[in-house]
Short mmCIF file of C-alpha atoms in Angstrom, two decimals:
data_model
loop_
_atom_site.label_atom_id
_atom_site.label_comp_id
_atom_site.label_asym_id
_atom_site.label_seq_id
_atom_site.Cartn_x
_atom_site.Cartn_y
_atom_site.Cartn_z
CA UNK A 1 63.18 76.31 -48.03
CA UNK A 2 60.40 73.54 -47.62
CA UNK A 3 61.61 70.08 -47.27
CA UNK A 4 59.62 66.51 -48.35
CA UNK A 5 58.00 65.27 -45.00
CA UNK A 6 59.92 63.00 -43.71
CA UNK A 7 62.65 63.43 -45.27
CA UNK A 8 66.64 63.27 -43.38
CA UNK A 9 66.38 67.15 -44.00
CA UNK A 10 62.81 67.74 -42.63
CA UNK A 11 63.65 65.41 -39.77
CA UNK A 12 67.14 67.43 -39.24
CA UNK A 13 65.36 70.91 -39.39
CA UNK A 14 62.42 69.52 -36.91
CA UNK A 15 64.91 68.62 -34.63
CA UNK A 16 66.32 71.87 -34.86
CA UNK A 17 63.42 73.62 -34.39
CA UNK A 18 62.42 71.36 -31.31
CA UNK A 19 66.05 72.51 -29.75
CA UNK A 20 65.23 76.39 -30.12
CA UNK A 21 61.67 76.22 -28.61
CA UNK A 22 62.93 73.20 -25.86
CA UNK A 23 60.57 70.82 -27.19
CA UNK A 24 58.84 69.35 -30.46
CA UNK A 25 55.49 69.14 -29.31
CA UNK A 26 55.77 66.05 -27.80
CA UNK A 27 55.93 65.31 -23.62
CA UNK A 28 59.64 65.37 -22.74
CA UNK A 29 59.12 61.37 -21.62
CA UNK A 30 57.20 60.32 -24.42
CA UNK A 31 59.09 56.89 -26.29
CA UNK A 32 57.33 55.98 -28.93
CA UNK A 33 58.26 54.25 -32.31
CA UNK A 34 56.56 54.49 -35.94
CA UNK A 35 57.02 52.89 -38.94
CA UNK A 36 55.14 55.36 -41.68
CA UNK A 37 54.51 53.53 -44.29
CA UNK A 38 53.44 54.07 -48.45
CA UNK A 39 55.66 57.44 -48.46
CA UNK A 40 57.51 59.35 -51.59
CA UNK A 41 60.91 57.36 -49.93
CA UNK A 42 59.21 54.60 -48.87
CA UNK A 43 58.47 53.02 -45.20
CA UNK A 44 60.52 55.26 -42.42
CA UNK A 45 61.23 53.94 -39.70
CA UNK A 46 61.24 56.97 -36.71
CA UNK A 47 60.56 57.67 -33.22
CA UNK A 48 59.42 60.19 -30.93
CA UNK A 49 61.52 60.83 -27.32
CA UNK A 50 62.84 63.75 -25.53
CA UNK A 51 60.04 65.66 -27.20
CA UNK A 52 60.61 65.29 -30.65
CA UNK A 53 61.04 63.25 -33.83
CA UNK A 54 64.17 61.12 -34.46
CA UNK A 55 65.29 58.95 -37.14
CA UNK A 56 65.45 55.21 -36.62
CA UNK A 57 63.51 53.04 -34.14
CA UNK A 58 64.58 53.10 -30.14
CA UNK A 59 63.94 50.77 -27.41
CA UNK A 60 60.24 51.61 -26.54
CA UNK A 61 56.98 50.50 -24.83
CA UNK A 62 55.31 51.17 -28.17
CA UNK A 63 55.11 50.90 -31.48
CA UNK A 64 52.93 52.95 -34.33
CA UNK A 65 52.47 51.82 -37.83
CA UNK A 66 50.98 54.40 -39.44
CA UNK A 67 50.11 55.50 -43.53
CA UNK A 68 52.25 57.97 -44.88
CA UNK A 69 48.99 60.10 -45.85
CA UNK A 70 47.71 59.93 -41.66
CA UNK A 71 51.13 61.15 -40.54
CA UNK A 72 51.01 63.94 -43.09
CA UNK A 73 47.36 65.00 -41.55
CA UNK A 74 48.67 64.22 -37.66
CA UNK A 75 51.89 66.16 -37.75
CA UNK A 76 52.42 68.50 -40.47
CA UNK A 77 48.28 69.96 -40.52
CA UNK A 78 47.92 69.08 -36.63
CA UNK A 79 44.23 66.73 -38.08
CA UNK A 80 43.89 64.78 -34.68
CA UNK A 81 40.45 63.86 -36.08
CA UNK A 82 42.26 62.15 -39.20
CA UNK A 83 44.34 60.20 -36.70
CA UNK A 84 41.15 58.85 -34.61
CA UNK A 85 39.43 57.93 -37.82
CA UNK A 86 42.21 56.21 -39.40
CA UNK A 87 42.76 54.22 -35.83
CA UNK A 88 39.27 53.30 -35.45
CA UNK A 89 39.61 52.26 -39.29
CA UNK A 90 42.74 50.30 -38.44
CA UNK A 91 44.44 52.02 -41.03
CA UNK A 92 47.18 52.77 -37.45
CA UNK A 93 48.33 49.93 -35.90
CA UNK A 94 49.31 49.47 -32.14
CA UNK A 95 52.02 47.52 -30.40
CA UNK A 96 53.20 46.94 -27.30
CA UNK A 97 51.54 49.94 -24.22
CA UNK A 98 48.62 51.57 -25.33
CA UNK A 99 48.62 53.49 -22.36
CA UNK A 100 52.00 55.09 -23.39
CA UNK A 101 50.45 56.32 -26.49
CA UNK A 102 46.78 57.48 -24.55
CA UNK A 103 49.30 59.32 -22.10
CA UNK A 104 50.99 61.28 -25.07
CA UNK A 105 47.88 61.95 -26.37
CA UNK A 106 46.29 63.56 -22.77
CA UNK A 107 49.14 65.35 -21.85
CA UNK A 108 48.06 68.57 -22.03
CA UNK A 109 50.93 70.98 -22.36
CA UNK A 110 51.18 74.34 -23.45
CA UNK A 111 48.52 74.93 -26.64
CA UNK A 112 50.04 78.42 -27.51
CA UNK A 113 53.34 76.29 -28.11
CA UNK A 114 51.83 73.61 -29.67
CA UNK A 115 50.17 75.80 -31.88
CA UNK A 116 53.85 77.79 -32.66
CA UNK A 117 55.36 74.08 -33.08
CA UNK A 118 52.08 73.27 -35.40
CA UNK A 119 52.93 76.86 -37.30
CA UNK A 120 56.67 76.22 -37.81
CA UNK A 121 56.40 72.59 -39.12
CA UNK A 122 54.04 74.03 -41.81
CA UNK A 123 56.44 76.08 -42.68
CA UNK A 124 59.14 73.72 -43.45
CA UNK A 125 56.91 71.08 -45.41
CA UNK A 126 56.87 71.22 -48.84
CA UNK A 127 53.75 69.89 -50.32
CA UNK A 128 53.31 66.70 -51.84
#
């Protein structure tokens, strides 16, 4: 069954998924915050560490504000060129280390995974 993006039960199933396949996409060190903002449930407030999405902001070198229509494209349809457009827009907002977010971004990692974690959140996403 498809859940809302963002939503407790999208964010509960993600985590789920990011269990069984020992990671969410995301470098293992990664500590970022987001606020995703304009959504169906309004702002959210999330963050990203040990690899995948979490509810709530952490303590963190960085912080994301980002439009509920660029995390759609980012995370659910895996659009990195939507994300560099909408930062060089400054529709995504930066604060705190850059270089936290630049090192996320570079790290590599395993594409046939990615691409599997890229497949399954798909899956789960109801459309909008």
């Amino acid at each position: 069954m498809p859940f809302q993006f963002l939503s407790d039960e999208w964010l509960a199933e993600v985590h789920k998924l990011a269990a069984e396949s020992e990671g969410g996409g995301f470098p293992a060190d990664a500590k970022i915050n987001m606020v995703v903002t304009g959504g169906p449930q309004g702002d959210r407030e999330l963050h990203v560490s040990d690899g995948a999405f979490g509810a709530g902001l952490i303590e963190a070198p960085t912080k994301l504000t980002v439009p509920y229509a660029v995390a759609r494209q980012m995370f659910v349809e895996g659009n990195q060129q939507a994300a560099m457009q909408a930062f060089m827009g400054g529709q995504i907002k930066v604060e705190g280390d850059m270089t936290k977010l630049m090192a996320m971004q570079n790290s590599g990692g395993d594409p046939a995974a990615a691409a599997a974690m890229q497949a399954k959140l798909q899956e789960i996403t109801a459309p909008d």
